[in-house]
mmCIF file of C-alpha atoms in Angstrom:
data_model
loop_
_atom_site.group_PDB
_atom_site.id
_atom_site.type_symbol
_atom_site.label_atom_id
_atom_site.label_comp_id
_atom_site.label_asym_id
_atom_site.label_seq_id
_atom_site.Cartn_x
_atom_site.Cartn_y
_atom_site.Cartn_z
ATOM 1 C CA ALA L 282 1.676 1.556 -9.369
ATOM 2 C CA GLN L 283 -0.249 0.291 -6.280
ATOM 3 C CA LYS L 284 -0.001 -3.809 -5.818
ATOM 4 C CA ILE L 285 -2.792 -4.121 -3.534
ATOM 5 C CA THR L 286 -6.249 -1.579 -3.999
ATOM 6 C CA GLN L 287 -8.847 -1.054 -1.624
ATOM 7 C CA THR L 288 -11.045 1.723 -2.766
ATOM 8 C CA GLN L 289 -13.780 1.911 0.133
ATOM 9 C CA PRO L 290 -11.600 3.945 2.952
ATOM 10 C CA GLY L 291 -14.834 3.219 5.009
ATOM 11 C CA MET L 292 -17.921 1.266 4.778
ATOM 12 C CA PHE L 293 -21.174 1.015 6.439
ATOM 13 C CA VAL L 294 -23.545 -1.967 6.889
ATOM 14 C CA GLN L 295 -26.584 -3.202 9.082
ATOM 15 C CA GLU L 296 -26.461 -5.959 11.427
ATOM 16 C CA LYS L 297 -27.086 -9.763 9.873
ATOM 17 C CA GLU L 298 -26.300 -8.239 6.436
ATOM 18 C CA ALA L 299 -24.264 -9.584 3.924
ATOM 19 C CA VAL L 300 -20.997 -6.481 3.241
ATOM 20 C CA THR L 301 -18.900 -6.905 0.331
ATOM 21 C CA LEU L 302 -15.071 -4.858 0.971
ATOM 22 C CA ASP L 303 -13.325 -4.489 -2.479
ATOM 23 C CA CYS L 304 -9.541 -5.008 -3.029
ATOM 24 C CA THR L 305 -7.902 -5.009 -7.016
ATOM 25 C CA TYR L 306 -4.303 -6.925 -6.533
ATOM 26 C CA ASP L 307 -1.395 -6.498 -9.415
ATOM 27 C CA THR L 308 0.722 -8.827 -10.362
ATOM 28 C CA SER L 309 2.836 -9.986 -13.160
ATOM 29 C CA ASP L 310 3.540 -13.191 -10.962
ATOM 30 C CA PRO L 311 1.402 -16.221 -12.170
ATOM 31 C CA SER L 312 2.137 -17.563 -8.537
ATOM 32 C CA TYR L 313 0.707 -15.567 -5.557
ATOM 33 C CA GLY L 314 -1.489 -15.533 -2.724
ATOM 34 C CA LEU L 315 -3.798 -12.945 -1.399
ATOM 35 C CA PHE L 316 -5.162 -12.806 2.387
ATOM 36 C CA TRP L 317 -7.183 -10.953 4.308
ATOM 37 C CA TYR L 318 -6.328 -9.667 7.477
ATOM 38 C CA LYS L 319 -9.107 -8.091 10.394
ATOM 39 C CA GLN L 320 -7.542 -5.165 12.209
ATOM 40 C CA PRO L 321 -9.736 -4.274 15.609
ATOM 41 C CA SER L 322 -9.484 -0.750 17.152
ATOM 42 C CA SER L 323 -7.197 -3.020 19.522
ATOM 43 C CA GLY L 324 -5.046 -2.768 17.011
ATOM 44 C CA GLU L 325 -3.790 -6.682 16.892
ATOM 45 C CA MET L 326 -3.809 -8.526 13.297
ATOM 46 C CA ILE L 327 -6.153 -11.684 12.989
ATOM 47 C CA PHE L 328 -6.049 -13.657 10.127
ATOM 48 C CA LEU L 329 -8.972 -14.378 7.769
ATOM 49 C CA ILE L 330 -8.990 -16.075 4.926
ATOM 50 C CA TYR L 331 -6.504 -17.051 2.217
ATOM 51 C CA GLN L 332 -6.778 -17.691 -1.003
ATOM 52 C CA GLY L 333 -4.198 -18.527 -3.812
ATOM 53 C CA SER L 334 -3.878 -18.047 -7.308
ATOM 54 C CA TYR L 335 -3.825 -21.844 -8.545
ATOM 55 C CA ASP L 336 -7.128 -22.436 -6.285
ATOM 56 C CA GLN L 337 -10.211 -23.466 -8.446
ATOM 57 C CA GLN L 338 -12.385 -23.056 -5.298
ATOM 58 C CA ASN L 339 -13.580 -19.469 -3.920
ATOM 59 C CA ALA L 340 -11.568 -19.599 -0.361
ATOM 60 C CA THR L 341 -14.083 -19.585 2.394
ATOM 61 C CA GLU L 342 -13.889 -19.402 6.355
ATOM 62 C CA GLY L 343 -17.483 -19.206 8.380
ATOM 63 C CA ARG L 344 -18.749 -16.109 7.713
ATOM 64 C CA TYR L 345 -16.257 -15.030 5.888
ATOM 65 C CA SER L 346 -15.798 -16.139 1.881
ATOM 66 C CA LEU L 347 -13.251 -14.265 -0.466
ATOM 67 C CA ASN L 348 -14.855 -13.464 -3.895
ATOM 68 C CA PHE L 349 -11.181 -14.656 -6.433
ATOM 69 C CA GLN L 350 -12.134 -12.760 -9.885
ATOM 70 C CA LYS L 351 -8.764 -13.415 -11.572
ATOM 71 C CA ALA L 352 -8.991 -12.207 -15.110
ATOM 72 C CA ARG L 353 -10.048 -8.937 -13.411
ATOM 73 C CA LYS L 354 -7.266 -9.392 -10.462
ATOM 74 C CA SER L 355 -9.795 -9.019 -7.884
ATOM 75 C CA ALA L 356 -10.584 -10.492 -4.677
ATOM 76 C CA ASN L 357 -13.144 -9.363 -2.938
ATOM 77 C CA LEU L 358 -13.972 -10.197 0.321
ATOM 78 C CA VAL L 359 -17.790 -11.036 1.456
ATOM 79 C CA ILE L 360 -18.735 -10.768 5.594
ATOM 80 C CA SER L 361 -22.180 -12.438 6.081
ATOM 81 C CA ALA L 362 -24.768 -11.797 8.352
ATOM 82 C CA SER L 363 -22.426 -8.970 9.539
ATOM 83 C CA GLN L 364 -21.655 -8.497 13.563
ATOM 84 C CA LEU L 365 -21.515 -5.953 15.199
ATOM 85 C CA GLY L 366 -18.226 -7.352 16.762
ATOM 86 C CA ASP L 367 -17.332 -7.095 12.697
ATOM 87 C CA SER L 368 -16.287 -3.512 13.475
ATOM 88 C CA ALA L 369 -12.401 -2.914 12.428
ATOM 89 C CA MET L 370 -10.034 -2.237 9.850
ATOM 90 C CA TYR L 371 -10.019 -5.157 6.870
ATOM 91 C CA PHE L 372 -6.695 -5.324 4.925
ATOM 92 C CA CYS L 373 -6.105 -7.305 1.311
ATOM 93 C CA ALA L 374 -3.093 -8.128 0.841
ATOM 94 C CA MET L 375 -0.412 -10.297 -1.708
ATOM 95 C CA ARG L 376 2.400 -12.569 -1.356
ATOM 96 C CA GLU L 377 3.917 -13.045 -4.417
ATOM 97 C CA GLY L 378 6.077 -15.943 -5.762
ATOM 98 C CA PRO L 379 5.558 -19.367 -5.590
ATOM 99 C CA ARG L 380 4.624 -21.034 -2.357
ATOM 100 C CA TYR L 381 7.206 -24.312 -2.973
ATOM 101 C CA SER L 382 10.063 -22.315 -4.004
ATOM 102 C CA GLY L 383 11.982 -24.130 -0.589
ATOM 103 C CA ALA L 384 12.488 -21.671 2.252
ATOM 104 C CA GLY L 385 11.054 -18.503 0.145
ATOM 105 C CA SER L 386 10.460 -15.330 1.078
ATOM 106 C CA TYR L 387 6.435 -14.574 1.656
ATOM 107 C CA GLN L 388 5.712 -11.411 3.009
ATOM 108 C CA LEU L 389 2.795 -9.138 1.849
ATOM 109 C CA THR L 390 2.313 -5.958 0.860
ATOM 110 C CA PHE L 391 -1.001 -4.302 2.179
ATOM 111 C CA GLY L 392 -3.516 -2.011 0.685
ATOM 112 C CA LYS L 393 -4.559 0.776 2.801
ATOM 113 C CA GLY L 394 -7.343 -0.873 4.594
ATOM 114 C CA THR L 395 -11.696 -0.253 4.372
ATOM 115 C CA LYS L 396 -13.033 0.785 8.027
ATOM 116 C CA LEU L 397 -16.032 -0.945 8.502
ATOM 117 C CA SER L 398 -18.637 0.250 10.717
ATOM 118 C CA VAL L 399 -21.289 -2.321 11.362
ATOM 119 C CA ILE L 400 -24.867 -0.454 12.865
ATOM 120 C CA PRO L 401 -27.567 -2.649 15.181
ATOM 121 C CA ASP V 56 -5.101 -16.335 20.369
ATOM 122 C CA SER V 57 -2.393 -16.437 16.677
ATOM 123 C CA GLY V 58 0.413 -18.131 18.566
ATOM 124 C CA VAL V 59 3.003 -15.755 18.158
ATOM 125 C CA THR V 60 3.642 -13.783 20.761
ATOM 126 C CA GLN V 61 4.918 -10.276 21.216
ATOM 127 C CA THR V 62 6.823 -8.068 23.625
ATOM 128 C CA PRO V 63 6.234 -5.236 24.659
ATOM 129 C CA LYS V 64 3.094 -4.328 23.993
ATOM 130 C CA HIS V 65 3.181 -0.823 24.733
ATOM 131 C CA LEU V 66 6.621 1.635 24.796
ATOM 132 C CA ILE V 67 7.442 4.685 25.735
ATOM 133 C CA THR V 68 11.359 5.876 24.886
ATOM 134 C CA ALA V 69 12.528 9.477 24.655
ATOM 135 C CA THR V 70 14.253 10.609 21.161
ATOM 136 C CA GLY V 71 17.647 9.305 21.032
ATOM 137 C CA GLN V 72 17.011 5.860 22.848
ATOM 138 C CA ARG V 73 17.203 2.424 21.974
ATOM 139 C CA VAL V 74 14.949 -0.423 22.022
ATOM 140 C CA THR V 75 13.984 -4.161 22.013
ATOM 141 C CA LEU V 76 11.194 -5.484 20.655
ATOM 142 C CA ARG V 77 10.702 -9.061 20.677
ATOM 143 C CA CYS V 78 8.606 -11.866 18.868
ATOM 144 C CA SER V 79 7.845 -15.967 19.930
ATOM 145 C CA PRO V 80 6.847 -17.154 16.101
ATOM 146 C CA ARG V 81 4.005 -19.961 16.654
ATOM 147 C CA SER V 82 5.265 -23.515 17.339
ATOM 148 C CA GLY V 83 7.295 -25.358 14.096
ATOM 149 C CA ASP V 84 7.145 -22.000 12.624
ATOM 150 C CA LEU V 85 11.160 -21.061 10.585
ATOM 151 C CA SER V 86 10.081 -17.999 9.191
ATOM 152 C CA VAL V 87 10.077 -14.336 11.433
ATOM 153 C CA TYR V 88 8.674 -11.239 9.606
ATOM 154 C CA TRP V 89 8.377 -7.983 10.878
ATOM 155 C CA TYR V 90 5.977 -4.855 9.686
ATOM 156 C CA GLN V 91 5.655 -1.184 10.821
ATOM 157 C CA GLN V 92 2.456 -0.096 11.008
ATOM 158 C CA SER V 93 2.289 3.999 10.658
ATOM 159 C CA LEU V 94 -0.457 6.152 10.323
ATOM 160 C CA ASP V 95 1.120 7.857 7.013
ATOM 161 C CA GLN V 96 3.229 5.431 5.561
ATOM 162 C CA GLY V 97 0.667 1.577 6.130
ATOM 163 C CA LEU V 98 2.309 -1.544 6.655
ATOM 164 C CA GLN V 99 4.761 -1.721 5.511
ATOM 165 C CA PHE V 100 7.389 -5.052 5.652
ATOM 166 C CA LEU V 101 10.856 -4.137 7.192
ATOM 167 C CA ILE V 102 13.001 -7.715 7.556
ATOM 168 C CA GLN V 103 12.462 -11.420 7.420
ATOM 169 C CA TYR V 104 14.803 -14.097 8.811
ATOM 170 C CA TYR V 105 14.721 -18.413 8.386
ATOM 171 C CA ASN V 106 15.606 -20.370 10.369
ATOM 172 C CA GLY V 107 18.245 -18.227 11.916
ATOM 173 C CA GLU V 108 19.305 -16.641 8.634
ATOM 174 C CA GLU V 109 18.266 -13.061 6.764
ATOM 175 C CA ARG V 110 16.320 -13.865 3.777
ATOM 176 C CA ALA V 111 14.884 -10.303 2.692
ATOM 177 C CA LYS V 112 14.592 -7.160 3.629
ATOM 178 C CA GLY V 113 11.902 -4.028 2.983
ATOM 179 C CA ASN V 114 11.525 -0.918 3.418
ATOM 180 C CA ILE V 115 13.693 -0.910 6.960
ATOM 181 C CA LEU V 116 15.961 2.104 7.854
ATOM 182 C CA GLU V 117 19.882 0.807 8.864
ATOM 183 C CA ARG V 118 19.335 2.636 12.422
ATOM 184 C CA PHE V 119 17.350 -0.731 13.264
ATOM 185 C CA SER V 120 18.185 -3.608 12.780
ATOM 186 C CA ALA V 121 16.912 -7.278 13.696
ATOM 187 C CA GLN V 122 18.269 -11.413 14.418
ATOM 188 C CA GLN V 123 16.947 -14.357 14.845
ATOM 189 C CA PHE V 124 18.213 -16.294 17.566
ATOM 190 C CA PRO V 125 18.692 -21.183 17.254
ATOM 191 C CA ASP V 126 15.290 -21.168 19.431
ATOM 192 C CA LEU V 127 13.883 -19.515 16.769
ATOM 193 C CA HIS V 128 12.559 -16.248 19.031
ATOM 194 C CA SER V 129 13.625 -12.735 16.829
ATOM 195 C CA GLU V 130 14.043 -8.891 17.972
ATOM 196 C CA LEU V 131 13.629 -6.062 16.399
ATOM 197 C CA ASN V 132 16.627 -3.232 17.551
ATOM 198 C CA LEU V 133 15.636 0.683 16.771
ATOM 199 C CA SER V 134 18.426 2.531 17.524
ATOM 200 C CA SER V 135 18.307 6.645 17.383
ATOM 201 C CA LEU V 136 15.360 6.754 17.554
ATOM 202 C CA GLU V 137 12.986 9.761 16.221
ATOM 203 C CA LEU V 138 9.422 10.512 16.515
ATOM 204 C CA GLY V 139 8.876 9.468 13.008
ATOM 205 C CA ASP V 140 9.263 6.263 14.767
ATOM 206 C CA SER V 141 5.843 5.945 16.394
ATOM 207 C CA ALA V 142 4.044 3.182 15.390
ATOM 208 C CA LEU V 143 3.155 -0.052 15.225
ATOM 209 C CA TYR V 144 5.446 -3.095 15.346
ATOM 210 C CA PHE V 145 4.419 -6.085 14.328
ATOM 211 C CA CYS V 146 6.097 -9.512 13.690
ATOM 212 C CA ALA V 147 4.605 -12.749 11.887
ATOM 213 C CA SER V 148 5.240 -16.190 11.440
ATOM 214 C CA SER V 149 5.132 -18.765 8.410
ATOM 215 C CA VAL V 150 6.073 -22.450 8.613
ATOM 216 C CA GLY V 151 8.915 -21.110 5.564
ATOM 217 C CA GLU V 152 8.690 -24.461 3.896
ATOM 218 C CA GLY V 153 6.152 -26.988 2.655
ATOM 219 C CA GLU V 154 2.670 -27.246 1.626
ATOM 220 C CA SER V 155 1.380 -24.596 4.066
ATOM 221 C CA ALA V 156 4.460 -22.404 2.555
ATOM 222 C CA GLY V 157 2.896 -18.897 2.182
ATOM 223 C CA ASN V 158 -0.154 -19.611 2.709
ATOM 224 C CA THR V 159 -0.571 -19.195 6.244
ATOM 225 C CA ILE V 160 0.807 -16.441 8.476
ATOM 226 C CA TYR V 161 0.485 -15.038 11.421
ATOM 227 C CA PHE V 162 0.359 -11.908 13.097
ATOM 228 C CA GLY V 163 1.460 -11.019 16.365
ATOM 229 C CA GLU V 164 -0.439 -8.386 18.836
ATOM 230 C CA GLY V 165 2.036 -6.144 18.103
ATOM 231 C CA SER V 166 4.079 -3.592 20.035
ATOM 232 C CA TRP V 167 2.944 -0.344 20.414
ATOM 233 C CA LEU V 168 6.041 2.567 20.172
ATOM 234 C CA THR V 169 5.416 6.010 21.273
ATOM 235 C CA VAL V 170 8.578 8.259 21.047
ATOM 236 C CA VAL V 171 8.264 11.494 22.891
#
Protein backbone atom coordinates (compact mmCIF):
# COMPACT_ATOMS: atom_id res chain seq x y z
CA ALA A 1 0.00 0.00 0.00
CA GLN A 2 1.12 3.52 -0.70
CA LYS A 3 2.36 5.25 2.39
CA ILE A 4 1.73 8.72 1.01
CA THR A 5 -1.10 9.39 -1.41
CA GLN A 6 -1.58 12.62 -3.29
CA THR A 7 -4.71 12.19 -5.36
CA GLN A 8 -4.50 15.43 -7.34
CA PRO A 9 -1.96 15.18 -10.16
CA GLY A 10 -2.70 18.76 -11.17
CA MET A 11 -4.54 21.74 -9.73
CA PHE A 12 -5.40 25.21 -10.97
CA VAL A 13 -6.05 28.18 -8.74
CA GLN A 14 -6.78 31.82 -9.45
CA GLU A 15 -4.22 34.30 -8.20
CA LYS A 16 -5.04 35.60 -4.70
CA GLU A 17 -7.35 32.68 -3.98
CA ALA A 18 -6.67 29.94 -1.45
CA VAL A 19 -5.97 26.37 -2.49
CA THR A 20 -5.85 23.04 -0.65
CA LEU A 21 -3.53 20.25 -1.74
CA ASP A 22 -4.54 16.83 -0.46
CA CYS A 23 -2.31 14.29 1.24
CA THR A 24 -3.25 11.09 3.02
CA TYR A 25 -0.78 8.82 4.72
CA ASP A 26 -0.60 5.31 6.07
CA THR A 27 1.46 4.29 9.06
CA SER A 28 1.09 2.16 12.14
CA ASP A 29 3.85 4.03 13.93
CA PRO A 30 2.45 6.30 16.67
CA SER A 31 5.28 8.76 16.19
CA TYR A 32 5.78 10.28 12.77
CA GLY A 33 6.22 13.57 11.00
CA LEU A 34 4.67 15.03 7.91
CA PHE A 35 6.39 17.44 5.56
CA TRP A 36 5.48 19.49 2.55
CA TYR A 37 8.03 20.51 -0.04
CA LYS A 38 7.78 22.75 -3.08
CA GLN A 39 9.69 21.97 -6.26
CA PRO A 40 9.72 24.77 -8.86
CA SER A 41 10.60 24.03 -12.45
CA SER A 42 14.23 24.82 -11.65
CA GLY A 43 14.33 21.62 -9.64
CA GLU A 44 15.29 22.53 -6.10
CA MET A 45 13.31 21.03 -3.23
CA ILE A 46 12.14 23.73 -0.84
CA PHE A 47 10.98 22.85 2.67
CA LEU A 48 7.63 24.50 3.45
CA ILE A 49 6.12 23.13 6.63
CA TYR A 50 6.31 20.32 9.19
CA GLN A 51 3.71 18.67 11.42
CA GLY A 52 4.58 16.15 14.13
CA SER A 53 2.13 13.43 15.05
CA TYR A 54 1.99 14.61 18.64
CA ASP A 55 1.66 18.29 17.83
CA GLN A 56 -1.59 19.61 19.25
CA GLN A 57 -2.00 22.50 16.86
CA ASN A 58 -1.91 22.64 13.09
CA ALA A 59 1.38 23.95 11.76
CA THR A 60 1.50 27.32 10.05
CA GLU A 61 4.31 29.09 8.20
CA GLY A 62 3.35 32.39 6.65
CA ARG A 63 0.85 31.70 3.86
CA TYR A 64 1.18 27.94 4.36
CA SER A 65 -0.84 25.96 6.85
CA LEU A 66 -1.21 22.27 7.36
CA ASN A 67 -4.69 20.91 8.01
CA PHE A 68 -3.81 17.87 10.11
CA GLN A 69 -6.62 15.40 10.73
CA LYS A 70 -5.01 12.54 12.58
CA ALA A 71 -8.02 10.22 12.73
CA ARG A 72 -8.49 10.51 8.99
CA LYS A 73 -4.73 10.29 8.39
CA SER A 74 -4.72 13.37 6.28
CA ALA A 75 -2.29 16.27 6.15
CA ASN A 76 -3.53 18.74 3.59
CA LEU A 77 -1.53 21.82 2.67
CA VAL A 78 -3.44 25.08 2.47
CA ILE A 79 -1.88 27.97 0.58
CA SER A 80 -3.62 31.26 1.17
CA ALA A 81 -3.59 34.21 -1.23
CA SER A 82 -1.93 32.30 -4.07
CA GLN A 83 0.80 34.05 -6.02
CA LEU A 84 2.16 33.37 -9.49
CA GLY A 85 5.39 32.20 -7.88
CA ASP A 86 3.49 29.40 -6.15
CA SER A 87 3.23 27.53 -9.46
CA ALA A 88 5.28 24.39 -8.84
CA MET A 89 5.14 20.73 -7.89
CA TYR A 90 4.24 20.11 -4.27
CA PHE A 91 5.26 16.97 -2.46
CA CYS A 92 3.92 15.53 0.77
CA ALA A 93 6.37 13.34 2.69
CA MET A 94 6.38 11.32 5.88
CA ARG A 95 9.04 10.43 8.39
CA GLU A 96 8.24 7.42 10.55
CA GLY A 97 9.73 6.87 13.94
CA PRO A 98 10.29 8.85 17.10
CA ARG A 99 12.02 12.21 17.08
CA TYR A 100 13.99 11.48 20.17
CA SER A 101 15.56 8.19 19.30
CA GLY A 102 19.01 9.62 19.50
CA ALA A 103 20.76 9.55 16.18
CA GLY A 104 17.77 8.21 14.37
CA SER A 105 17.18 7.66 10.74
CA TYR A 106 14.74 10.23 9.47
CA GLN A 107 14.38 9.11 5.90
CA LEU A 108 11.35 10.44 4.10
CA THR A 109 8.76 8.65 2.00
CA PHE A 110 7.32 10.92 -0.67
CA GLY A 111 4.04 11.07 -2.50
CA LYS A 112 3.91 11.45 -6.27
CA GLY A 113 3.25 15.16 -6.04
CA THR A 114 0.66 17.68 -7.19
CA LYS A 115 1.39 20.20 -9.91
CA LEU A 116 -0.11 23.54 -8.95
CA SER A 117 -0.67 26.18 -11.57
CA VAL A 118 -1.63 29.69 -10.49
CA ILE A 119 -3.66 31.59 -13.08
CA PRO A 120 -3.36 35.39 -13.26
CA ASP B 1 18.97 29.08 0.33
CA SER B 2 18.69 25.84 2.32
CA GLY B 3 22.34 25.82 3.32
CA VAL B 4 22.88 22.41 1.71
CA THR B 5 25.35 22.64 -1.16
CA GLN B 6 25.54 20.16 -3.98
CA THR B 7 27.99 19.96 -6.85
CA PRO B 8 27.94 19.65 -9.76
CA LYS B 9 24.55 21.06 -10.68
CA HIS B 10 24.54 19.40 -14.07
CA LEU B 11 26.49 16.46 -15.39
CA ILE B 12 26.38 14.64 -18.72
CA THR B 13 28.28 11.40 -19.06
CA ALA B 14 28.35 8.26 -21.14
CA THR B 15 27.09 4.81 -20.28
CA GLY B 16 29.60 2.70 -18.41
CA GLN B 17 31.27 5.70 -16.81
CA ARG B 18 31.60 6.64 -13.14
CA VAL B 19 30.69 9.95 -11.52
CA THR B 20 30.92 11.43 -8.06
CA LEU B 21 28.34 13.80 -6.63
CA ARG B 22 29.29 15.94 -3.69
CA CYS B 23 27.24 17.35 -0.85
CA SER B 24 28.04 19.74 1.98
CA PRO B 25 25.37 19.68 4.69
CA ARG B 26 24.06 22.68 6.58
CA SER B 27 26.35 23.93 9.29
CA GLY B 28 25.80 21.83 12.39
CA ASP B 29 23.94 19.02 10.65
CA LEU B 30 25.41 15.60 11.23
CA SER B 31 23.06 13.53 9.07
CA VAL B 32 23.20 13.42 5.30
CA TYR B 33 20.65 11.71 3.11
CA TRP B 34 20.77 10.93 -0.59
CA TYR B 35 17.64 10.73 -2.72
CA GLN B 36 17.06 9.98 -6.38
CA GLN B 37 14.23 11.58 -8.34
CA SER B 38 13.34 10.02 -11.67
CA LEU B 39 10.26 10.30 -13.82
CA ASP B 40 9.24 6.68 -13.40
CA GLN B 41 10.23 6.05 -9.76
CA GLY B 42 9.53 9.44 -8.22
CA LEU B 43 11.57 10.44 -5.17
CA GLN B 44 13.37 7.54 -3.55
CA PHE B 45 15.59 7.38 -0.52
CA LEU B 46 19.00 5.91 -1.27
CA ILE B 47 21.18 6.07 1.81
CA GLN B 48 21.85 7.99 5.01
CA TYR B 49 25.03 8.77 6.90
CA TYR B 50 25.29 10.08 10.40
CA ASN B 51 28.56 11.56 11.60
CA GLY B 52 30.58 9.45 9.21
CA GLU B 53 28.77 6.17 9.63
CA GLU B 54 26.16 4.57 7.42
CA ARG B 55 22.82 4.73 9.26
CA ALA B 56 20.19 3.48 6.84
CA LYS B 57 19.94 2.09 3.34
CA GLY B 58 17.08 2.38 0.94
CA ASN B 59 16.75 1.44 -2.71
CA ILE B 60 20.39 1.94 -3.55
CA LEU B 61 21.89 -0.12 -6.34
CA GLU B 62 25.09 -2.08 -5.75
CA ARG B 63 26.73 0.06 -8.44
CA PHE B 64 26.19 3.06 -6.19
CA SER B 65 28.08 3.83 -3.03
CA ALA B 66 28.44 6.74 -0.67
CA GLN B 67 30.54 7.95 2.19
CA GLN B 68 30.66 10.79 4.66
CA PHE B 69 33.98 12.34 5.53
CA PRO B 70 35.27 13.72 8.86
CA ASP B 71 34.36 17.25 7.78
CA LEU B 72 30.80 15.88 7.28
CA HIS B 73 30.61 16.40 3.55
CA SER B 74 29.36 13.41 1.64
CA GLU B 75 29.95 11.92 -1.76
CA LEU B 76 27.71 9.64 -3.80
CA ASN B 77 29.58 7.50 -6.29
CA LEU B 78 27.70 6.11 -9.27
CA SER B 79 29.52 3.58 -11.42
CA SER B 80 28.87 1.52 -14.56
CA LEU B 81 26.27 4.08 -15.43
CA GLU B 82 23.20 3.11 -17.42
CA LEU B 83 20.68 5.22 -19.28
CA GLY B 84 18.17 4.55 -16.52
CA ASP B 85 20.42 6.23 -13.96
CA SER B 86 19.60 9.59 -15.49
CA ALA B 87 17.87 11.46 -12.70
CA LEU B 88 18.00 14.34 -10.28
CA TYR B 89 20.03 13.38 -7.22
CA PHE B 90 19.35 15.24 -4.01
CA CYS B 91 21.28 15.51 -0.85
CA ALA B 92 19.46 16.47 2.33
CA SER B 93 20.69 17.13 5.81
CA SER B 94 19.31 17.25 9.31
CA VAL B 95 20.65 17.81 12.78
CA GLY B 96 20.56 14.08 13.42
CA GLU B 97 19.68 14.07 17.08
CA GLY B 98 18.14 16.27 19.71
CA GLU B 99 14.89 18.15 19.91
CA SER B 100 14.77 19.38 16.34
CA ALA B 101 16.05 16.19 14.79
CA GLY B 102 13.60 14.72 12.33
CA ASN B 103 11.48 17.84 11.92
CA THR B 104 13.82 19.98 9.87
CA ILE B 105 15.18 18.25 6.82
CA TYR B 106 16.56 20.55 4.17
CA PHE B 107 17.45 19.63 0.62
CA GLY B 108 20.13 20.90 -1.67
CA GLU B 109 19.39 22.12 -5.18
CA GLY B 110 20.16 18.72 -6.64
CA SER B 111 22.55 17.37 -9.23
CA TRP B 112 21.08 16.67 -12.64
CA LEU B 113 22.70 13.59 -14.10
CA THR B 114 22.18 12.72 -17.74
CA VAL B 115 23.62 9.45 -19.04
CA VAL B 116 23.91 9.26 -22.82
